Coordinates of N, CA and C and ligand atoms in Angstrom, one line a residue:
M1 N 8.7 -30.0 -7.9 CA 9.2 -28.6 -8.0 C 8.1 -27.7 -8.5
T2 N 7.9 -26.6 -7.7 CA 6.8 -25.7 -8.1 C 7.2 -25.0 -9.4
K3 N 6.2 -25.0 -10.4 CA 6.5 -24.3 -11.7 C 5.8 -23.0 -11.8
A4 N 6.6 -22.0 -12.2 CA 6.0 -20.6 -12.3 C 6.2 -20.1 -13.7
L5 N 5.2 -19.4 -14.1 CA 5.2 -18.7 -15.4 C 5.1 -17.2 -15.1
I6 N 6.0 -16.4 -15.7 CA 5.9 -15.0 -15.6 C 5.7 -14.4 -17.0
V7 N 4.5 -13.8 -17.3 CA 4.3 -13.2 -18.6 C 4.1 -11.7 -18.4
Y8 N 4.5 -10.9 -19.4 CA 4.4 -9.5 -19.3 C 4.3 -8.7 -20.6
G9 N 3.9 -7.5 -20.5 CA 4.0 -6.6 -21.6 C 4.7 -5.3 -21.2
T10 N 5.5 -4.7 -22.0 CA 6.3 -3.5 -21.6 C 6.4 -2.6 -22.8
R11 N 6.4 -1.3 -22.5 CA 6.7 -0.3 -23.6 C 8.0 0.3 -23.5
Y12 N 8.4 0.6 -22.3 CA 9.7 1.3 -22.0 C 10.8 0.5 -21.3
G13 N 10.4 -0.7 -20.9 CA 11.4 -1.6 -20.4 C 11.4 -2.0 -18.9
A14 N 10.6 -1.2 -18.1 CA 10.6 -1.4 -16.7 C 10.0 -2.7 -16.3
T15 N 8.9 -3.1 -17.0 CA 8.3 -4.4 -16.7 C 9.1 -5.5 -17.1
E16 N 9.9 -5.4 -18.1 CA 10.8 -6.4 -18.6 C 11.9 -6.6 -17.5
M17 N 12.5 -5.6 -17.1 CA 13.6 -5.7 -16.1 C 13.0 -6.3 -14.8
T18 N 11.8 -5.8 -14.4 CA 11.2 -6.3 -13.2 C 10.9 -7.8 -13.3
A19 N 10.4 -8.2 -14.5 CA 10.1 -9.7 -14.7 C 11.3 -10.5 -14.5
T20 N 12.4 -10.0 -15.0 CA 13.7 -10.7 -14.9 C 14.2 -10.8 -13.5
E21 N 14.0 -9.7 -12.8 CA 14.4 -9.7 -11.4 C 13.5 -10.7 -10.5
I22 N 12.2 -10.7 -10.8 CA 11.4 -11.6 -10.1 C 11.8 -13.1 -10.4
A23 N 12.1 -13.3 -11.7 CA 12.5 -14.7 -12.1 C 13.8 -15.1 -11.4
D24 N 14.7 -14.2 -11.2 CA 16.0 -14.5 -10.5 C 15.7 -14.9 -9.1
V25 N 14.8 -14.2 -8.5 CA 14.5 -14.5 -7.1 C 13.8 -15.9 -7.0
F26 N 12.9 -16.1 -7.9 CA 12.2 -17.4 -8.0 C 13.1 -18.5 -8.1
Q27 N 14.2 -18.4 -8.9 CA 15.2 -19.4 -9.1 C 15.9 -19.7 -7.8
K28 N 16.3 -18.6 -7.2 CA 17.0 -18.7 -5.9 C 16.1 -19.4 -4.8
E29 N 14.8 -19.2 -4.9 CA 13.9 -19.8 -4.0 C 13.5 -21.2 -4.4
G30 N 14.1 -21.7 -5.5 CA 13.9 -23.1 -5.9 C 12.8 -23.4 -6.8
L31 N 12.2 -22.3 -7.4 CA 11.1 -22.5 -8.3 C 11.7 -22.8 -9.7
D32 N 10.9 -23.5 -10.5 CA 11.2 -23.7 -11.9 C 10.5 -22.6 -12.7
V33 N 11.2 -21.7 -13.3 CA 10.5 -20.5 -13.9 C 10.7 -20.3 -15.4
N34 N 9.6 -19.9 -16.0 CA 9.6 -19.6 -17.4 C 9.1 -18.1 -17.6
V35 N 9.9 -17.3 -18.3 CA 9.5 -15.9 -18.5 C 9.2 -15.6 -19.9
V36 N 8.1 -15.0 -20.2 CA 7.7 -14.7 -21.6 C 7.2 -13.3 -21.8
N37 N 8.0 -12.6 -22.7 CA 7.5 -11.3 -23.2 C 6.4 -11.5 -24.2
L38 N 5.2 -11.2 -23.9 CA 4.1 -11.6 -24.7 C 4.1 -10.9 -26.1
K39 N 4.9 -9.9 -26.3 CA 5.0 -9.3 -27.6 C 5.7 -10.2 -28.6
N40 N 6.7 -11.0 -28.1 CA 7.5 -11.8 -29.0 C 7.1 -13.3 -28.8
G41 N 6.7 -13.7 -27.6 CA 6.5 -15.1 -27.4 C 5.1 -15.4 -27.2
K42 N 4.7 -16.6 -27.6 CA 3.3 -17.1 -27.4 C 3.3 -18.1 -26.2
V43 N 2.2 -18.1 -25.5 CA 2.0 -19.2 -24.5 C 0.7 -19.9 -25.0
K44 N 0.9 -21.2 -25.2 CA -0.2 -22.0 -25.7 C -1.0 -22.7 -24.6
D45 N -0.2 -23.1 -23.6 CA -0.8 -23.9 -22.6 C -0.3 -23.5 -21.2
I46 N -1.1 -23.4 -20.2 CA -0.6 -23.0 -18.9 C -0.9 -24.2 -17.9
S47 N -1.3 -25.3 -18.4 CA -1.7 -26.4 -17.4 C -0.6 -26.9 -16.5
D48 N 0.6 -26.7 -17.0 CA 1.8 -27.2 -16.2 C 2.1 -26.3 -15.0
Y49 N 1.7 -25.1 -15.0 CA 2.2 -24.1 -14.0 C 1.3 -24.1 -12.7
D50 N 2.0 -24.0 -11.6 CA 1.4 -23.9 -10.3 C 1.1 -22.4 -10.0
L51 N 2.0 -21.5 -10.5 CA 1.8 -20.1 -10.2 C 2.0 -19.3 -11.5
V52 N 1.1 -18.4 -11.8 CA 1.2 -17.6 -13.0 C 1.2 -16.1 -12.6
V53 N 2.3 -15.4 -13.0 CA 2.5 -14.0 -12.6 C 2.3 -13.2 -13.9
V54 N 1.4 -12.2 -13.9 CA 1.1 -11.4 -15.1 C 1.5 -9.9 -14.8
G55 N 2.3 -9.4 -15.6 CA 2.8 -8.0 -15.3 C 2.6 -7.1 -16.5
S56 N 2.4 -5.8 -16.2 CA 2.3 -4.8 -17.3 C 2.8 -3.4 -16.9
G57 N 3.3 -2.7 -17.8 CA 3.5 -1.3 -17.6 C 2.2 -0.5 -17.8
I58 N 2.2 0.7 -17.3 CA 1.0 1.5 -17.4 C 1.3 2.8 -18.2
K59 N 0.5 3.0 -19.3 CA 0.7 4.3 -20.0 C -0.6 4.9 -20.2
I60 N -0.7 6.2 -19.9 CA -2.0 6.9 -20.0 C -3.2 6.0 -19.4
K61 N -2.9 5.5 -18.2 CA -3.9 4.8 -17.4 C -4.3 3.4 -18.1
K62 N -3.4 2.9 -18.9 CA -3.7 1.6 -19.6 C -2.6 0.6 -19.4
W63 N -3.0 -0.7 -19.3 CA -2.1 -1.8 -19.4 C -1.7 -1.9 -20.9
T64 N -0.6 -2.7 -21.1 CA -0.3 -3.1 -22.5 C -1.3 -4.1 -22.9
K65 N -1.5 -4.3 -24.2 CA -2.6 -5.1 -24.7 C -2.4 -6.6 -24.5
E66 N -1.1 -7.0 -24.7 CA -0.8 -8.5 -24.7 C -1.2 -9.2 -23.4
P67 N -0.7 -8.7 -22.2 CA -1.1 -9.4 -21.0 C -2.6 -9.3 -20.7
E68 N -3.2 -8.3 -21.2 CA -4.7 -8.2 -21.1 C -5.4 -9.3 -21.9
K69 N -4.8 -9.6 -23.1 CA -5.3 -10.7 -23.9 C -5.1 -12.0 -23.3
F70 N -3.9 -12.1 -22.6 CA -3.6 -13.4 -21.9 C -4.6 -13.6 -20.8
L71 N -4.9 -12.6 -20.0 CA -5.9 -12.8 -18.9 C -7.2 -13.2 -19.5
S72 N -7.6 -12.6 -20.6 CA -8.9 -12.9 -21.2 C -8.9 -14.4 -21.7
K73 N -7.8 -14.8 -22.4 CA -7.7 -16.1 -23.0 C -7.7 -17.2 -22.0
F74 N -7.0 -17.0 -20.9 CA -6.8 -18.1 -19.9 C -7.6 -17.9 -18.7
Q75 N -8.6 -17.0 -18.8 CA -9.4 -16.6 -17.6 C -9.9 -17.8 -16.8
K76 N -10.5 -18.8 -17.4 CA -11.0 -19.9 -16.7 C -10.0 -20.7 -15.9
E77 N -8.9 -21.0 -16.6 CA -7.8 -21.8 -16.0 C -7.1 -21.0 -14.9
L78 N -7.0 -19.7 -15.1 CA -6.3 -18.9 -14.1 C -7.1 -18.9 -12.8
Q79 N -8.4 -19.0 -12.9 CA -9.3 -19.0 -11.7 C -9.0 -20.2 -10.8
N80 N -8.4 -21.2 -11.3 CA -8.1 -22.4 -10.5 C -6.6 -22.5 -10.2
K81 N -5.9 -21.5 -10.3 CA -4.4 -21.5 -10.1 C -4.0 -20.4 -9.1
K82 N -2.8 -20.5 -8.6 CA -2.3 -19.4 -7.9 C -1.9 -18.3 -8.9
T83 N -2.3 -17.1 -8.7 CA -1.9 -16.0 -9.6 C -1.4 -14.8 -8.8
A84 N -0.7 -14.0 -9.6 CA -0.2 -12.7 -9.0 C -0.2 -11.7 -10.1
L85 N -0.6 -10.5 -9.8 CA -0.5 -9.4 -10.8 C 0.5 -8.3 -10.4
F86 N 1.3 -7.8 -11.3 CA 2.1 -6.6 -10.9 C 2.1 -5.6 -12.0
I87 N 2.3 -4.4 -11.6 CA 2.4 -3.3 -12.6 C 3.7 -2.4 -12.3
C88 N 4.2 -1.8 -13.3 CA 5.2 -0.8 -13.2 C 4.6 0.5 -13.7
C89 N 4.6 1.5 -12.8 CA 3.9 2.7 -13.1 C 4.5 3.9 -12.5
G90 N 3.9 5.1 -12.7 CA 4.6 6.3 -12.3 C 4.0 6.8 -11.0
A91 N 3.2 6.0 -10.3 CA 2.5 6.4 -9.1 C 3.4 6.9 -8.0
N92 N 4.6 6.2 -7.9 CA 5.6 6.5 -6.8 C 6.3 7.8 -7.1
Y93 N 6.2 8.3 -8.4 CA 7.0 9.4 -8.8 C 6.1 10.3 -9.8
P94 N 5.0 10.9 -9.2 CA 4.1 11.6 -10.1 C 4.8 12.8 -10.8
L95 N 4.5 13.0 -12.0 CA 5.1 14.1 -12.8 C 4.5 15.4 -12.3
D96 N 3.3 15.4 -11.9 CA 2.7 16.6 -11.4 C 3.1 16.8 -10.0
E97 N 3.9 17.8 -9.7 CA 4.5 18.0 -8.4 C 3.4 18.2 -7.3
K98 N 2.2 18.6 -7.7 CA 1.2 18.8 -6.7 C 0.5 17.5 -6.3
A99 N 0.7 16.5 -7.1 CA 0.0 15.2 -6.8 C 0.6 14.6 -5.5
D100 N -0.3 13.9 -4.8 CA 0.0 13.3 -3.6 C 0.4 11.8 -3.9
V101 N 1.6 11.4 -3.5 CA 2.0 10.0 -3.8 C 1.1 8.9 -3.3
E102 N 0.6 9.1 -2.1 CA -0.3 8.1 -1.5 C -1.5 7.9 -2.3
T103 N -2.1 9.1 -2.7 CA -3.3 9.1 -3.5 C -3.1 8.4 -4.8
E104 N -1.9 8.7 -5.4 CA -1.6 8.1 -6.8 C -1.5 6.6 -6.6
I105 N -0.8 6.1 -5.6 CA -0.6 4.7 -5.4 C -1.9 4.0 -5.1
E106 N -2.8 4.6 -4.3 CA -4.1 4.1 -4.1 C -4.9 3.9 -5.4
Y107 N -4.8 5.0 -6.2 CA -5.5 5.0 -7.5 C -5.0 3.8 -8.3
A108 N -3.7 3.7 -8.4 CA -3.1 2.7 -9.3 C -3.5 1.3 -8.7
R109 N -3.4 1.1 -7.4 CA -3.8 -0.2 -6.9 C -5.2 -0.6 -7.2
T110 N -6.1 0.4 -7.0 CA -7.6 0.1 -7.2 C -7.9 -0.1 -8.7
N111 N -7.3 0.8 -9.5 CA -7.7 0.7 -10.9 C -6.9 -0.2 -11.8
H112 N -5.6 -0.3 -11.5 CA -4.8 -1.1 -12.4 C -4.5 -2.5 -11.9
L113 N -4.8 -2.8 -10.6 CA -4.6 -4.1 -10.1 C -5.9 -4.8 -9.7
E114 N -6.6 -4.2 -8.7 CA -7.8 -4.8 -8.2 C -8.9 -4.9 -9.2
A115 N -9.1 -3.8 -10.0 CA -10.1 -3.8 -11.0 C -9.8 -4.8 -12.1
K116 N -8.5 -5.0 -12.4 CA -8.2 -5.9 -13.4 C -8.5 -7.4 -13.0
A117 N -8.1 -7.7 -11.7 CA -8.4 -9.0 -11.2 C -9.9 -9.2 -11.2
A118 N -10.7 -8.2 -10.8 CA -12.1 -8.4 -10.7 C -12.7 -8.6 -12.1
K119 N -12.2 -7.9 -13.1 CA -12.7 -8.0 -14.5 C -12.6 -9.5 -15.0
Y120 N -11.6 -10.2 -14.5 CA -11.4 -11.6 -15.0 C -11.7 -12.6 -13.9
N121 N -12.4 -12.2 -12.9 CA -12.8 -13.0 -11.8 C -11.6 -13.8 -11.1
L122 N -10.5 -13.1 -11.0 CA -9.3 -13.7 -10.3 C -9.2 -13.2 -8.9
T123 N -8.6 -14.1 -8.1 CA -8.3 -13.8 -6.7 C -6.8 -13.9 -6.5
P124 N -6.0 -13.0 -7.0 CA -4.5 -13.1 -6.9 C -4.0 -13.3 -5.4
I125 N -3.0 -14.1 -5.3 CA -2.4 -14.3 -3.9 C -1.5 -13.1 -3.6
S126 N -1.2 -12.3 -4.6 CA -0.4 -11.1 -4.3 C -0.5 -10.0 -5.5
Y127 N -0.5 -8.8 -5.1 CA -0.4 -7.7 -6.1 C 0.9 -7.0 -5.9
G128 N 1.6 -6.7 -7.0 CA 2.9 -5.9 -6.9 C 2.7 -4.6 -7.6
L129 N 3.0 -3.5 -6.8 CA 2.9 -2.2 -7.4 C 4.3 -1.5 -7.3
F130 N 4.9 -1.4 -8.5 CA 6.3 -0.9 -8.5 C 6.4 0.3 -9.3
G131 N 7.6 1.0 -9.2 CA 7.8 2.2 -9.9 C 8.1 1.9 -11.4
G132 N 8.4 2.9 -12.1 CA 8.7 2.7 -13.5 C 10.0 3.4 -14.0
V133 N 10.2 3.5 -15.3 CA 11.3 4.2 -15.8 C 10.8 5.3 -16.7
Y134 N 11.6 6.3 -16.8 CA 11.4 7.3 -17.8 C 12.5 7.1 -18.8
N135 N 12.1 6.5 -19.9 CA 13.1 6.0 -20.9 C 13.0 6.8 -22.2
F136 N 13.8 7.9 -22.2 CA 13.8 8.8 -23.4 C 14.3 8.1 -24.7
N137 N 15.0 7.0 -24.5 CA 15.5 6.3 -25.7 C 14.4 5.5 -26.4
R138 N 13.3 5.2 -25.7 CA 12.2 4.4 -26.3 C 10.9 5.2 -26.5
M139 N 11.0 6.5 -26.2 CA 9.8 7.3 -26.4 C 9.6 7.8 -27.8
G140 N 8.4 7.9 -28.3 CA 8.1 8.5 -29.6 C 8.5 10.0 -29.5
W141 N 8.5 10.7 -30.6 CA 9.0 12.1 -30.6 C 8.1 13.0 -29.7
F142 N 6.8 12.7 -29.7 CA 5.9 13.6 -29.0 C 6.2 13.6 -27.5
F143 N 6.2 12.4 -26.9 CA 6.5 12.3 -25.4 C 7.9 12.7 -25.1
K144 N 8.8 12.4 -26.0 CA 10.2 12.7 -25.8 C 10.3 14.3 -25.6
K145 N 9.6 14.9 -26.5 CA 9.6 16.4 -26.5 C 8.9 17.0 -25.2
T146 N 7.7 16.5 -25.0 CA 6.9 17.0 -23.8 C 7.5 16.6 -22.5
L147 N 8.0 15.4 -22.4 CA 8.6 15.0 -21.1 C 10.0 15.4 -20.8
S148 N 10.7 15.9 -21.9 CA 12.0 16.4 -21.6 C 12.1 17.4 -20.5
A149 N 11.0 18.1 -20.3 CA 10.9 19.2 -19.3 C 11.2 18.6 -17.9
I150 N 11.0 17.3 -17.7 CA 11.2 16.7 -16.4 C 12.6 16.2 -16.1
K151 N 13.4 16.2 -17.2 CA 14.8 15.7 -17.0 C 15.5 16.3 -15.9
P152 N 15.5 17.7 -15.8 CA 16.2 18.3 -14.7 C 15.7 17.9 -13.3
Q153 N 14.4 17.7 -13.3 CA 13.8 17.2 -12.0 C 14.3 15.8 -11.6
L154 N 14.4 15.0 -12.6 CA 14.9 13.6 -12.4 C 16.4 13.6 -12.0
E155 N 17.1 14.5 -12.7 CA 18.6 14.6 -12.4 C 18.8 15.1 -11.0
E156 N 18.0 16.2 -10.6 CA 18.2 16.8 -9.3 C 17.8 15.8 -8.2
A157 N 16.8 15.0 -8.4 CA 16.3 14.1 -7.4 C 17.3 12.9 -7.3
G158 N 18.3 12.8 -8.2 CA 19.3 11.8 -8.2 C 18.7 10.4 -8.6
V159 N 17.7 10.4 -9.4 CA 17.1 9.1 -9.9 C 18.2 8.4 -10.7
P160 N 18.5 7.1 -10.4 CA 19.5 6.4 -11.0 C 19.3 6.3 -12.5
Q161 N 20.4 6.4 -13.3 CA 20.4 6.4 -14.7 C 21.3 5.3 -15.2
P162 N 20.8 4.0 -15.2 CA 21.7 2.9 -15.6 C 22.2 3.0 -17.0
E163 N 21.6 3.7 -17.9 CA 22.2 4.1 -19.2 C 21.7 5.5 -19.6
P164 N 22.4 6.2 -20.4 CA 22.0 7.6 -20.7 C 20.6 7.7 -21.2
G165 N 19.8 8.5 -20.6 CA 18.4 8.7 -21.1 C 17.4 7.8 -20.5
L166 N 17.9 6.9 -19.6 CA 17.0 5.9 -19.0 C 17.0 6.2 -17.4
Y167 N 16.0 6.8 -16.9 CA 15.9 7.1 -15.5 C 15.0 6.0 -14.8
D168 N 15.5 5.4 -13.8 CA 14.9 4.2 -13.2 C 14.4 4.6 -11.8
T169 N 13.1 4.7 -11.6 CA 12.5 5.1 -10.3 C 12.1 3.9 -9.5
R170 N 12.4 2.7 -10.0 CA 12.0 1.5 -9.2 C 12.9 1.2 -8.0
D171 N 12.3 0.6 -7.0 CA 13.0 0.2 -5.8 C 13.3 -1.4 -5.9
I172 N 14.5 -1.7 -6.3 CA 14.8 -3.1 -6.5 C 14.6 -4.0 -5.3
N173 N 14.9 -3.4 -4.1 CA 14.7 -4.2 -2.9 C 13.2 -4.6 -2.7
K174 N 12.4 -3.6 -3.0 CA 10.9 -3.8 -2.9 C 10.5 -5.0 -3.8
I175 N 11.0 -5.0 -5.0 CA 10.7 -6.0 -6.0 C 11.2 -7.4 -5.5
R176 N 12.4 -7.4 -5.0 CA 13.0 -8.7 -4.5 C 12.2 -9.2 -3.3
D177 N 11.9 -8.3 -2.4 CA 11.1 -8.8 -1.2 C 9.8 -9.3 -1.6
W178 N 9.1 -8.6 -2.5 CA 7.8 -9.1 -3.0 C 7.9 -10.5 -3.7
A179 N 9.0 -10.6 -4.5 CA 9.1 -11.9 -5.2 C 9.5 -13.0 -4.2
T180 N 10.3 -12.7 -3.2 CA 10.6 -13.7 -2.2 C 9.4 -14.2 -1.5
E181 N 8.6 -13.3 -1.1 CA 7.3 -13.6 -0.3 C 6.4 -14.4 -1.2
L182 N 6.3 -14.0 -2.5 CA 5.4 -14.7 -3.5 C 5.9 -16.2 -3.7
A183 N 7.2 -16.3 -3.9 CA 7.8 -17.7 -4.1 C 7.5 -18.6 -2.9
Q184 N 7.6 -18.0 -1.7 CA 7.3 -18.8 -0.5 C 5.8 -19.2 -0.4
K185 N 5.0 -18.3 -0.8 CA 3.5 -18.6 -0.8 C 3.3 -19.7 -1.9
A186 N 4.0 -19.6 -3.0 CA 3.8 -20.6 -4.1 C 4.2 -22.0 -3.7
N187 N 5.3 -22.0 -2.9 CA 5.9 -23.3 -2.4 C 5.1 -23.9 -1.3
A188 N 4.2 -23.1 -0.6 CA 3.5 -23.5 0.6 C 2.5 -24.6 0.3
Ligands
FMN1 C1 3.8 8.8 -22.1 C2 3.8 8.2 -20.7 C3 2.5 8.0 -20.1 C4 2.4 7.5 -18.8 N1 1.2 7.4 -18.2 C5 1.2 6.9 -17.0 C6 -0.1 6.8 -16.3 O1 -1.2 7.1 -16.8 N2 -0.1 6.3 -15.0 C7 1.1 5.9 -14.4 O2 1.0 5.5 -13.2 N3 2.3 6.0 -15.0 C8 2.3 6.4 -16.3 N4 3.5 6.5 -16.9 C9 4.8 6.0 -16.2 C10 5.0 4.6 -16.8 O3 4.1 3.7 -16.1 C11 6.4 4.1 -16.6 O4 7.1 4.7 -17.7 C12 6.6 2.6 -16.7 O5 8.0 2.4 -16.7 C13 5.9 1.9 -17.9 O6 6.2 0.5 -17.9 P1 7.1 -0.1 -19.0 O7 8.5 0.6 -18.8 O8 7.2 -1.5 -18.7 O9 6.5 0.2 -20.3 C14 3.6 7.1 -18.2 C15 4.9 7.2 -18.8 C16 4.9 7.7 -20.1 C17 6.3 7.9 -20.8

């Protein structure tokens, strides 16, 4: 049985929900899967895994620090395994109305995925670029205050709100399709 490890770092919850959704798909595709939030859980050894998926949310153009540390720590071993990187970010839903979505996505792919792989000499079999959440329940006072201005915009656009104050711009089907294809590549 193909063994997969999914590790991630999240600030507002999108990457966590995404990691869980990827894990569900992996299970349905017959993979043995372990999911670790690197903020609470430690990974000591990755030798058992055939596929390692590393995910992070993006804030002010930066990954969370835990998955970055993971890539650094296991860099050598990861070079000899199937890997995949994914991010949850705001590129699909830029806050600046003048911003062009295609340009934002291209920027995120180049800087937050391809550059990250290059930094650790990895050749991932897949990159996942997903939307994020605007989670006012987890924001500090400063961003809560400044970003409150976009609430009407999110409401008007009909962005789903699975719980009050949490706006989810992710496309679940895109995540599931990506995970299905990745599981099939891992099993090949
Ligand atoms: C304060 C703040 C800064 C952000 N900065 C960026 C950014 O620089 N680039 C981007 O693409 N998305 C940005 N976003 C959108 C986040 O990527 C989105 O909230 C995502 O859900 C974060 O992942 P997480 O929920 O797993 O923490 C930002 C969001 C917030 C609240």
